[in-house]
mmCIF file of C-alpha atoms in Angstrom:
data_model
loop_
_atom_site.group_PDB
_atom_site.id
_atom_site.type_symbol
_atom_site.label_atom_id
_atom_site.label_comp_id
_atom_site.label_asym_id
_atom_site.label_seq_id
_atom_site.Cartn_x
_atom_site.Cartn_y
_atom_site.Cartn_z
ATOM 1 C CA MET A 1 -122.824 30.446 -125.219
ATOM 2 C CA LYS A 2 -124.197 29.035 -122.043
ATOM 3 C CA ILE A 3 -125.276 30.585 -118.988
ATOM 4 C CA GLY A 4 -122.513 31.103 -116.763
ATOM 5 C CA GLU A 5 -119.700 29.676 -119.535
ATOM 6 C CA ASN A 6 -116.151 31.343 -118.950
ATOM 7 C CA ARG A 7 -116.871 34.707 -121.918
ATOM 8 C CA ARG A 8 -112.951 35.144 -122.035
ATOM 9 C CA GLU A 9 -112.723 31.141 -123.904
ATOM 10 C CA VAL A 10 -115.847 32.311 -125.888
ATOM 11 C CA VAL A 11 -114.662 34.918 -127.402
ATOM 12 C CA GLU A 12 -110.824 33.320 -128.344
ATOM 13 C CA LYS A 13 -113.003 30.320 -129.388
ATOM 14 C CA TRP A 14 -114.564 32.454 -131.754
ATOM 15 C CA LYS A 15 -112.217 34.811 -132.723
ATOM 16 C CA GLY A 16 -110.693 34.829 -136.433
ATOM 17 C CA CYS A 17 -113.729 32.701 -138.223
ATOM 18 C CA ASP A 18 -116.414 35.103 -139.072
ATOM 19 C CA GLY A 19 -115.767 38.663 -136.936
ATOM 20 C CA GLU A 20 -118.652 40.472 -135.903
ATOM 21 C CA ASP A 21 -121.810 37.780 -137.511
ATOM 22 C CA VAL A 22 -119.886 34.755 -135.205
ATOM 23 C CA ARG A 23 -119.110 37.030 -132.206
ATOM 24 C CA SER A 24 -122.623 37.582 -132.334
ATOM 25 C CA PHE A 25 -123.902 34.337 -132.200
ATOM 26 C CA ALA A 26 -121.381 33.609 -129.437
ATOM 27 C CA PHE A 27 -123.038 35.969 -127.337
ATOM 28 C CA ARG A 28 -126.812 36.248 -128.000
ATOM 29 C CA ARG A 29 -128.104 33.520 -126.475
ATOM 30 C CA GLU A 30 -126.755 34.781 -123.035
ATOM 31 C CA LEU A 31 -127.832 38.108 -123.106
ATOM 32 C CA GLU A 32 -131.247 37.192 -123.582
ATOM 33 C CA ARG A 33 -131.557 35.835 -120.884
ATOM 34 C CA LEU A 34 -130.811 39.188 -119.137
ATOM 35 C CA THR A 35 -134.105 41.089 -118.340
ATOM 36 C CA GLY A 36 -134.351 44.531 -119.284
ATOM 37 C CA ILE A 37 -132.774 45.681 -115.768
ATOM 38 C CA GLU A 38 -129.859 43.674 -116.539
ATOM 39 C CA ALA A 39 -129.010 44.682 -119.619
ATOM 40 C CA ARG A 40 -129.578 48.446 -118.419
ATOM 41 C CA VAL A 41 -126.824 47.939 -115.840
ATOM 42 C CA LEU A 42 -125.019 45.852 -118.173
ATOM 43 C CA TYR A 43 -125.257 48.927 -120.752
ATOM 44 C CA ALA A 44 -124.263 51.770 -118.055
ATOM 45 C CA ALA A 45 -120.815 49.770 -116.593
ATOM 46 C CA LEU A 46 -120.418 49.196 -120.166
ATOM 47 C CA LEU A 47 -120.432 53.281 -121.160
ATOM 48 C CA LEU A 48 -118.825 54.041 -117.719
ATOM 49 C CA GLY A 49 -115.634 51.918 -117.905
ATOM 50 C CA GLU A 50 -113.998 51.136 -113.938
ATOM 51 C CA THR A 51 -117.214 52.520 -112.027
ATOM 52 C CA THR A 52 -119.072 51.746 -109.341
ATOM 53 C CA LEU A 53 -122.728 50.826 -107.498
ATOM 54 C CA GLY A 54 -123.823 54.995 -107.037
ATOM 55 C CA ASP A 55 -123.129 55.794 -110.615
ATOM 56 C CA ILE A 56 -124.269 52.846 -111.946
ATOM 57 C CA ALA A 57 -127.640 53.066 -109.389
ATOM 58 C CA GLU A 58 -127.789 57.211 -110.359
ATOM 59 C CA VAL A 59 -127.375 56.162 -114.499
ATOM 60 C CA ILE A 60 -129.892 53.821 -114.037
ATOM 61 C CA ASP A 61 -132.156 56.015 -111.558
ATOM 62 C CA MET A 62 -132.392 52.894 -109.215
ATOM 63 C CA GLN A 63 -131.908 52.021 -105.072
ATOM 64 C CA PRO A 64 -128.279 50.783 -104.856
ATOM 65 C CA ARG A 65 -129.833 47.621 -102.590
ATOM 66 C CA ALA A 66 -131.486 46.919 -105.857
ATOM 67 C CA VAL A 67 -128.674 47.973 -108.764
ATOM 68 C CA ARG A 68 -125.948 45.282 -105.977
ATOM 69 C CA GLU A 69 -128.224 42.573 -107.022
ATOM 70 C CA HIS A 70 -128.635 43.305 -110.200
ATOM 71 C CA ILE A 71 -124.749 42.736 -110.282
ATOM 72 C CA ALA A 72 -124.585 39.343 -108.224
ATOM 73 C CA GLY A 73 -126.401 37.677 -110.958
ATOM 74 C CA LEU A 74 -123.976 39.392 -114.230
ATOM 75 C CA GLN A 75 -120.709 38.501 -112.131
ATOM 76 C CA ALA A 76 -122.689 34.747 -111.815
ATOM 77 C CA TYR A 77 -122.662 34.856 -116.022
ATOM 78 C CA HIS A 78 -119.109 36.330 -115.698
ATOM 79 C CA LEU A 79 -120.434 39.259 -117.588
ATOM 80 C CA MET A 80 -119.356 41.876 -114.417
ATOM 81 C CA ALA A 81 -115.891 41.973 -112.431
ATOM 82 C CA THR A 82 -115.963 43.684 -109.024
ATOM 83 C CA VAL A 83 -112.408 44.944 -107.077
ATOM 84 C CA ALA A 84 -112.797 46.237 -103.726
ATOM 85 C CA LYS A 85 -110.915 49.436 -103.266
ATOM 86 C CA SER A 86 -111.739 49.972 -99.164
ATOM 87 C CA GLN A 87 -114.323 48.634 -97.428
ATOM 88 C CA ARG A 88 -116.737 50.491 -98.377
ATOM 89 C CA GLU A 89 -116.638 50.804 -101.765
ATOM 90 C CA SER A 90 -115.600 48.908 -104.603
ATOM 91 C CA THR A 91 -114.805 49.304 -108.104
ATOM 92 C CA ILE A 92 -117.294 47.318 -110.722
ATOM 93 C CA SER A 93 -115.542 47.083 -114.610
ATOM 94 C CA VAL A 94 -117.027 44.958 -117.470
ATOM 95 C CA PRO A 95 -114.327 42.671 -119.175
ATOM 96 C CA ASP A 96 -112.502 44.529 -122.180
ATOM 97 C CA GLU A 97 -113.372 41.674 -124.247
ATOM 98 C CA LEU A 98 -117.020 41.962 -124.278
ATOM 99 C CA GLN A 99 -116.260 45.540 -125.416
ATOM 100 C CA ALA A 100 -116.462 43.582 -128.986
ATOM 101 C CA VAL A 101 -120.729 43.368 -128.700
ATOM 102 C CA VAL A 102 -121.628 46.030 -126.849
ATOM 103 C CA GLU A 103 -123.964 47.097 -130.214
ATOM 104 C CA LEU A 104 -125.362 43.636 -128.941
ATOM 105 C CA VAL A 105 -126.989 44.714 -125.510
ATOM 106 C CA ARG A 106 -127.804 48.638 -127.339
ATOM 107 C CA ALA A 107 -129.878 46.427 -130.389
ATOM 108 C CA GLN A 108 -131.477 44.455 -126.961
ATOM 109 C CA LEU A 109 -132.425 47.366 -125.200
ATOM 110 C CA GLY A 110 -133.842 49.294 -128.012
ATOM 111 C CA VAL A 111 -135.357 52.713 -126.781
ATOM 112 C CA ASN A 112 -134.042 52.336 -123.323
ATOM 113 C CA ALA A 113 -130.312 52.558 -124.293
ATOM 114 C CA LYS A 114 -130.462 56.283 -125.953
ATOM 115 C CA LEU A 115 -131.696 56.709 -122.504
ATOM 116 C CA VAL A 116 -128.808 55.344 -120.780
ATOM 117 C CA GLU A 117 -126.249 56.407 -122.471
ATOM 118 C CA GLU A 118 -128.042 60.486 -121.680
ATOM 119 C CA ALA A 119 -127.920 59.398 -118.102
ATOM 120 C CA VAL A 120 -124.478 58.483 -118.237
ATOM 121 C CA GLY A 121 -123.150 62.143 -120.369
ATOM 122 C CA ARG A 122 -125.278 63.708 -117.901
ATOM 123 C CA ALA A 123 -123.680 61.783 -115.017
ATOM 124 C CA HIS A 124 -119.567 63.088 -116.682
ATOM 125 C CA GLU A 125 -120.621 66.662 -116.995
ATOM 126 C CA ARG A 126 -121.847 66.430 -113.603
ATOM 127 C CA SER A 127 -118.478 65.278 -111.862
ATOM 128 C CA GLY A 128 -116.421 67.507 -113.700
ATOM 129 C CA ASN A 129 -114.132 64.751 -114.166
ATOM 130 C CA GLN A 130 -111.917 65.854 -117.742
ATOM 131 C CA GLU A 131 -109.887 61.895 -116.998
ATOM 132 C CA ARG A 132 -113.817 60.564 -116.890
ATOM 133 C CA GLN A 133 -115.139 62.121 -119.790
ATOM 134 C CA VAL A 134 -113.231 61.777 -122.559
ATOM 135 C CA GLY A 135 -112.288 58.126 -121.376
ATOM 136 C CA ALA A 136 -115.665 57.302 -121.950
ATOM 137 C CA SER A 137 -116.081 58.955 -125.359
ATOM 138 C CA ILE A 138 -113.062 57.329 -126.408
ATOM 139 C CA ARG A 139 -115.200 53.719 -125.693
ATOM 140 C CA SER A 140 -117.576 54.635 -128.258
ATOM 141 C CA ILE A 141 -115.465 55.806 -130.426
ATOM 142 C CA VAL A 142 -113.414 52.337 -130.265
ATOM 143 C CA ARG A 143 -117.486 51.528 -130.574
ATOM 144 C CA LEU A 144 -117.745 53.240 -133.384
ATOM 145 C CA TRP A 145 -114.656 51.911 -135.305
ATOM 146 C CA GLY A 146 -115.862 48.155 -134.693
ATOM 147 C CA ALA A 147 -119.002 48.999 -135.903
ATOM 148 C CA GLU A 148 -117.810 50.431 -139.429
ATOM 149 C CA ARG A 149 -119.043 53.677 -138.157
ATOM 150 C CA PHE A 150 -115.851 55.200 -139.290
ATOM 151 C CA GLU A 151 -117.446 58.509 -140.495
ATOM 152 C CA GLU A 152 -119.414 58.909 -136.959
ATOM 153 C CA ALA A 153 -116.787 58.473 -135.393
ATOM 154 C CA VAL A 154 -114.598 61.078 -136.866
ATOM 155 C CA ILE A 155 -117.690 63.044 -136.162
ATOM 156 C CA VAL A 156 -118.110 61.782 -132.298
ATOM 157 C CA ALA A 157 -114.335 62.437 -131.929
ATOM 158 C CA THR A 158 -114.226 66.276 -133.615
ATOM 159 C CA ALA A 159 -116.087 67.692 -130.775
ATOM 160 C CA LEU A 160 -114.159 65.512 -128.340
ATOM 161 C CA ARG A 161 -111.254 67.634 -129.434
ATOM 162 C CA GLU A 162 -113.353 70.789 -129.727
ATOM 163 C CA LYS A 163 -114.895 70.409 -125.889
ATOM 164 C CA PHE A 164 -111.874 69.444 -124.678
ATOM 165 C CA PRO A 165 -108.671 71.363 -126.394
ATOM 166 C CA ASP A 166 -104.955 70.696 -124.483
ATOM 167 C CA ASN A 167 -106.562 67.042 -123.796
ATOM 168 C CA GLY A 168 -103.697 64.709 -125.778
ATOM 169 C CA ASP A 169 -105.858 61.571 -125.487
ATOM 170 C CA ALA A 170 -108.553 63.581 -127.269
ATOM 171 C CA ALA A 171 -106.678 64.644 -130.671
ATOM 172 C CA SER A 172 -104.664 61.272 -129.882
ATOM 173 C CA ILE A 173 -108.680 59.575 -130.827
ATOM 174 C CA LEU A 174 -109.392 62.039 -133.216
ATOM 175 C CA GLY A 175 -106.302 61.167 -134.582
ATOM 176 C CA ALA A 176 -106.662 57.390 -134.993
ATOM 177 C CA SER A 177 -110.504 57.825 -136.201
ATOM 178 C CA LEU A 178 -109.708 60.670 -139.273
ATOM 179 C CA LEU A 179 -106.816 57.156 -140.493
ATOM 180 C CA ARG A 180 -109.649 55.232 -140.492
ATOM 181 C CA THR A 181 -112.019 56.345 -142.925
ATOM 182 C CA LYS A 182 -112.078 55.443 -146.883
ATOM 183 C CA PRO A 183 -110.228 56.721 -147.851
ATOM 184 C CA ALA A 184 -108.157 58.153 -145.266
ATOM 185 C CA ARG A 185 -108.313 61.502 -143.920
ATOM 186 C CA ASP A 186 -103.892 61.322 -143.284
ATOM 187 C CA ARG A 187 -103.199 65.151 -143.307
ATOM 188 C CA GLU A 188 -105.168 65.544 -140.980
ATOM 189 C CA ALA A 189 -104.596 62.800 -138.984
ATOM 190 C CA ASP A 190 -101.204 63.998 -138.757
ATOM 191 C CA LYS A 191 -101.682 67.337 -137.514
ATOM 192 C CA ALA A 192 -104.206 66.069 -135.116
ATOM 193 C CA LEU A 193 -101.534 63.401 -133.393
ATOM 194 C CA ASP A 194 -98.625 65.704 -133.708
ATOM 195 C CA ALA A 195 -100.620 68.172 -131.546
ATOM 196 C CA ALA A 196 -101.541 64.705 -129.072
ATOM 197 C CA ALA A 197 -98.372 64.401 -129.312
ATOM 198 C CA LYS A 198 -97.188 68.395 -128.139
ATOM 199 C CA LEU A 199 -99.464 68.079 -125.526
ATOM 200 C CA GLY A 200 -97.937 64.583 -123.984
ATOM 201 C CA CYS A 201 -100.595 62.236 -125.089
ATOM 202 C CA SER A 202 -98.523 58.700 -123.798
ATOM 203 C CA LYS A 203 -100.989 56.172 -125.734
ATOM 204 C CA LEU A 204 -99.329 53.249 -126.577
ATOM 205 C CA GLU A 205 -100.963 53.696 -130.193
ATOM 206 C CA LEU A 206 -99.918 57.041 -130.522
ATOM 207 C CA LEU A 207 -95.929 56.663 -132.527
ATOM 208 C CA PRO A 208 -97.655 53.746 -135.057
ATOM 209 C CA ASN A 209 -100.468 55.742 -135.823
ATOM 210 C CA MET A 210 -98.329 59.141 -136.523
ATOM 211 C CA ILE A 211 -95.978 57.065 -138.348
ATOM 212 C CA ARG A 212 -98.553 55.515 -140.756
ATOM 213 C CA ALA A 213 -99.855 58.951 -141.149
ATOM 214 C CA LYS A 214 -96.216 60.832 -141.384
ATOM 215 C CA THR A 215 -95.109 57.402 -144.391
ATOM 216 C CA GLN A 216 -98.668 58.135 -146.152
ATOM 217 C CA ILE A 217 -97.694 62.146 -147.058
ATOM 218 C CA GLN A 218 -94.119 61.159 -147.672
ATOM 219 C CA ASP A 219 -92.761 63.546 -144.463
ATOM 220 C CA TRP A 220 -89.939 62.151 -144.079
ATOM 221 C CA SER A 221 -87.944 64.307 -142.223
ATOM 222 C CA GLY A 222 -91.061 64.235 -139.717
ATOM 223 C CA LEU A 223 -91.117 60.714 -139.710
ATOM 224 C CA ARG A 224 -87.745 60.828 -138.769
ATOM 225 C CA GLU A 225 -87.961 63.203 -135.605
ATOM 226 C CA ILE A 226 -90.095 61.304 -134.378
ATOM 227 C CA SER A 227 -88.314 57.987 -134.264
ATOM 228 C CA ARG A 228 -85.008 58.551 -133.806
ATOM 229 C CA THR A 229 -84.149 58.483 -130.573
ATOM 230 C CA ARG A 230 -87.063 55.516 -129.726
ATOM 231 C CA ILE A 231 -85.465 51.885 -129.668
ATOM 232 C CA SER A 232 -87.719 48.712 -128.324
ATOM 233 C CA ASN A 233 -87.017 45.807 -126.399
ATOM 234 C CA GLU A 234 -88.228 43.515 -128.926
ATOM 235 C CA PRO A 235 -86.907 40.662 -130.152
ATOM 236 C CA ASP A 236 -87.970 40.158 -133.812
ATOM 237 C CA ARG A 237 -89.321 44.223 -134.486
ATOM 238 C CA ASP A 238 -88.572 47.780 -133.799
ATOM 239 C CA VAL A 239 -91.541 49.974 -135.731
ATOM 240 C CA ALA A 240 -90.090 53.002 -134.473
ATOM 241 C CA LEU A 241 -86.140 51.757 -135.451
ATOM 242 C CA ALA A 242 -87.729 50.504 -138.807
ATOM 243 C CA ALA A 243 -89.936 54.122 -139.527
ATOM 244 C CA HIS A 244 -86.502 55.712 -139.190
ATOM 245 C CA LEU A 245 -84.153 53.809 -141.529
ATOM 246 C CA LYS A 246 -87.234 54.472 -144.103
ATOM 247 C CA ALA A 247 -86.975 57.992 -143.428
ATOM 248 C CA ASN A 248 -83.033 58.018 -143.479
ATOM 249 C CA SER A 249 -83.419 56.011 -146.123
ATOM 250 C CA GLU A 250 -85.778 58.444 -148.348
ATOM 251 C CA MET A 251 -84.152 61.612 -147.424
ATOM 252 C CA ILE A 252 -80.962 59.986 -148.625
ATOM 253 C CA SER A 253 -82.300 59.197 -152.252
ATOM 254 C CA THR A 254 -83.919 63.496 -152.598
ATOM 255 C CA ALA A 255 -79.926 64.436 -150.503
ATOM 256 C CA ARG A 256 -78.466 62.881 -153.266
ATOM 257 C CA VAL A 257 -81.112 63.914 -156.040
ATOM 258 C CA ARG A 258 -79.709 67.034 -155.138
ATOM 259 C CA GLY A 259 -76.207 66.213 -154.434
ATOM 260 C CA ASP A 260 -75.912 67.100 -151.119
ATOM 261 C CA ARG A 261 -73.245 64.222 -150.571
ATOM 262 C CA ASN A 262 -72.687 65.812 -146.626
ATOM 263 C CA ARG A 263 -76.181 65.695 -146.170
ATOM 264 C CA VAL A 264 -76.104 61.750 -147.297
ATOM 265 C CA ALA A 265 -72.674 60.835 -145.567
ATOM 266 C CA GLU A 266 -74.903 62.276 -142.401
ATOM 267 C CA LEU A 267 -78.057 60.362 -142.408
ATOM 268 C CA ALA A 268 -75.861 56.800 -143.037
ATOM 269 C CA ILE A 269 -73.965 56.627 -140.338
ATOM 270 C CA GLU A 270 -76.860 57.580 -138.034
ATOM 271 C CA ALA A 271 -78.518 54.682 -139.359
ATOM 272 C CA VAL A 272 -76.056 52.554 -139.332
ATOM 273 C CA GLU A 273 -75.174 53.718 -135.002
ATOM 274 C CA ARG A 274 -79.207 53.660 -134.408
ATOM 275 C CA VAL A 275 -79.171 49.525 -135.670
ATOM 276 C CA THR A 276 -75.859 49.552 -133.996
ATOM 277 C CA ALA A 277 -78.271 50.256 -130.990
ATOM 278 C CA LYS A 278 -80.556 47.921 -131.441
ATOM 279 C CA LEU A 279 -78.150 45.159 -131.954
ATOM 280 C CA ARG A 280 -75.856 45.800 -129.030
ATOM 281 C CA ARG A 281 -79.734 45.894 -127.285
ATOM 282 C CA ALA A 282 -80.968 42.975 -126.883
ATOM 283 C CA ARG A 283 -80.769 39.007 -127.677
ATOM 284 C CA LEU A 284 -82.915 38.943 -131.294
ATOM 285 C CA GLU A 285 -84.620 36.605 -133.053
ATOM 286 C CA VAL A 286 -81.864 35.148 -135.655
ATOM 287 C CA GLY A 287 -84.043 36.588 -139.148
ATOM 288 C CA TYR A 288 -84.209 40.304 -137.374
ATOM 289 C CA PHE A 289 -80.451 39.679 -137.087
ATOM 290 C CA ASN A 290 -79.316 38.509 -140.652
ATOM 291 C CA SER A 291 -82.611 41.785 -141.648
ATOM 292 C CA LEU A 292 -80.930 44.643 -139.783
ATOM 293 C CA LEU A 293 -77.477 42.775 -140.295
ATOM 294 C CA GLY A 294 -78.341 43.018 -144.343
ATOM 295 C CA GLN A 295 -79.681 47.031 -143.329
ATOM 296 C CA ARG A 296 -76.630 48.599 -141.798
ATOM 297 C CA PHE A 297 -74.200 47.430 -143.797
ATOM 298 C CA ASP A 298 -75.989 49.357 -146.683
ATOM 299 C CA PHE A 299 -76.500 52.151 -145.262
ATOM 300 C CA ALA A 300 -72.355 51.729 -144.477
ATOM 301 C CA ARG A 301 -71.150 51.208 -148.225
ATOM 302 C CA VAL A 302 -73.980 54.566 -148.962
ATOM 303 C CA TYR A 303 -71.086 56.146 -145.806
ATOM 304 C CA VAL A 304 -68.415 55.321 -147.480
ATOM 305 C CA ASP A 305 -69.012 55.987 -151.344
ATOM 306 C CA ALA A 306 -70.466 59.476 -150.186
ATOM 307 C CA LEU A 307 -67.204 59.790 -147.752
ATOM 308 C CA ASN A 308 -65.588 59.253 -151.099
ATOM 309 C CA ARG A 309 -66.878 61.289 -153.640
ATOM 310 C CA LEU A 310 -67.148 64.469 -151.038
ATOM 311 C CA ASN A 311 -63.036 63.606 -150.585
ATOM 312 C CA PRO A 312 -61.177 63.342 -154.072
ATOM 313 C CA ARG A 313 -58.349 65.624 -153.179
ATOM 314 C CA GLY A 314 -55.202 63.635 -151.424
ATOM 315 C CA GLY A 315 -54.612 66.489 -148.966
ATOM 316 C CA ASP A 316 -58.792 65.279 -147.488
ATOM 317 C CA ARG A 317 -58.554 61.628 -148.150
ATOM 318 C CA LEU A 318 -58.193 61.621 -144.676
ATOM 319 C CA ARG A 319 -61.812 61.625 -144.308
ATOM 320 C CA VAL A 320 -62.366 58.787 -145.865
ATOM 321 C CA PHE A 321 -60.171 56.617 -143.793
ATOM 322 C CA GLU A 322 -61.489 58.324 -140.381
ATOM 323 C CA GLY A 323 -65.511 57.588 -141.372
ATOM 324 C CA VAL A 324 -64.431 53.750 -142.107
ATOM 325 C CA ALA A 325 -62.762 53.561 -138.763
ATOM 326 C CA ARG A 326 -65.867 55.195 -136.936
ATOM 327 C CA LEU A 327 -67.449 52.394 -138.655
ATOM 328 C CA ALA A 328 -65.117 50.053 -137.032
ATOM 329 C CA ALA A 329 -66.494 51.256 -133.895
ATOM 330 C CA ALA A 330 -70.049 50.857 -134.389
ATOM 331 C CA ASP A 331 -69.469 47.320 -135.010
ATOM 332 C CA VAL A 332 -69.160 47.000 -138.921
ATOM 333 C CA VAL A 333 -65.869 45.634 -140.565
ATOM 334 C CA VAL A 334 -66.175 45.170 -143.945
ATOM 335 C CA THR A 335 -62.866 43.953 -146.171
ATOM 336 C CA ASP A 336 -63.986 46.243 -149.212
ATOM 337 C CA LEU A 337 -64.765 48.829 -147.258
ATOM 338 C CA LEU A 338 -61.096 48.614 -144.683
ATOM 339 C CA GLU A 339 -59.369 48.349 -147.737
ATOM 340 C CA ILE A 340 -60.965 51.727 -149.038
ATOM 341 C CA GLY A 341 -60.287 53.420 -145.580
ATOM 342 C CA VAL A 342 -56.744 52.094 -146.409
ATOM 343 C CA SER A 343 -56.465 52.870 -149.735
ATOM 344 C CA ALA A 344 -57.619 56.321 -148.208
ATOM 345 C CA LEU A 345 -54.950 56.828 -145.686
ATOM 346 C CA GLU A 346 -52.401 56.100 -148.210
ATOM 347 C CA ASP A 347 -53.345 58.731 -150.056
ATOM 348 C CA TRP A 348 -53.846 60.817 -147.532
ATOM 349 C CA TRP A 349 -50.036 60.332 -146.219
ATOM 350 C CA GLY A 350 -48.718 60.860 -149.774
ATOM 351 C CA ASP A 351 -50.516 63.921 -150.193
ATOM 352 C CA VAL A 352 -48.303 65.061 -146.308
ATOM 353 C CA GLU A 353 -45.278 63.197 -147.597
ATOM 354 C CA ARG A 354 -44.702 65.137 -151.176
ATOM 355 C CA ARG A 355 -45.513 68.690 -149.244
ATOM 356 C CA PRO A 356 -42.109 71.462 -149.439
ATOM 357 C CA VAL A 357 -42.138 71.442 -144.888
ATOM 358 C CA ALA A 358 -42.234 68.775 -143.179
ATOM 359 C CA ASP A 359 -45.779 68.322 -141.135
ATOM 360 C CA LEU A 360 -45.129 66.786 -137.556
ATOM 361 C CA SER A 361 -49.047 67.310 -137.154
ATOM 362 C CA ALA A 362 -49.368 64.932 -139.624
ATOM 363 C CA CYS A 363 -46.717 62.314 -138.773
ATOM 364 C CA LYS A 364 -48.233 62.585 -134.982
ATOM 365 C CA LEU A 365 -51.960 62.336 -136.775
ATOM 366 C CA LEU A 366 -50.554 59.191 -138.782
ATOM 367 C CA SER A 367 -49.519 57.849 -135.245
ATOM 368 C CA ARG A 368 -53.353 57.724 -134.154
ATOM 369 C CA MET A 369 -54.492 56.734 -136.963
ATOM 370 C CA LEU A 370 -52.515 53.763 -137.323
ATOM 371 C CA GLY A 371 -53.443 52.910 -133.989
ATOM 372 C CA LYS A 372 -57.062 53.271 -134.933
ATOM 373 C CA LEU A 373 -55.934 50.337 -137.988
ATOM 374 C CA GLU A 374 -54.257 48.055 -135.189
ATOM 375 C CA LYS A 375 -57.391 47.873 -133.146
ATOM 376 C CA ILE A 376 -59.679 47.397 -136.285
#
């Protein structure tokens, strides 16, 4: 990488080739050109996250004016950015893509890296700012992931969780770290991620991690609960919807084994209506649209089959027709299912006609059902 060459272009150029080795090669030459002080300034900024000139000066024990000169030099190499917050203060940060090569900076500093890390830790302690302390620790944990030091990441995340037991982000990063161990510690991860959700963590990665943990431990009821009310606007996928359909499918299988047809019907129609809500919400990519249609038809058939088996007697057959009408309201109109519904309505009315006393309420009910059938 040449001095001043755009670092985003370099990362993109090498991304996907040979992982960390290629990335290291791309940045090593530029980092080797940095002075020891410049490397310390860069490493401090990497550890601090979004920070200020004063914070960096405190960490590396230098006058702010001298630090400002080194920051200007790093900016010339596209290694640092500043944004003015006010006339007197600017925020300083390192581009996100450079977090991937933090170990190179650490290696270049050698024993001095530890001194910077300790100074950053002390600065966070003095600030008393929980968000900053947690954020800095999370960045350290993510760097450990990048170096495939997963067990060490769990140790750091566990300490963070113990230090901040009421912080949802701390619980979330612990759960995510537990999922990355080999083998993954899924049950421990699930417990930590549940705690993160209860503590109000809003990290985007929380839900996918919860889905992964609950799927691995086969907690289908828990998976259904965390995914049943969430729908994304993505046109070609929906992680929460896929999790919900998976959970309902597994729970249907379990309900069938114990002969609980009411539960089968409840779960099946819930899945149908959930898919319909997604289809009505946004225009979807054709392949994904067709996939959802197929799944919806499968659940619809499960639903009607369960109702059929639940209501074999003539006087109860109306429930089967009502179920088919409910499917129609959810945009599911399939000829064979409609025929089952109409046949069930006929069975019910035949039972009414055989009653010894005329049932006026049944006549009104039939009129209402025929109205539904006409709409279908």
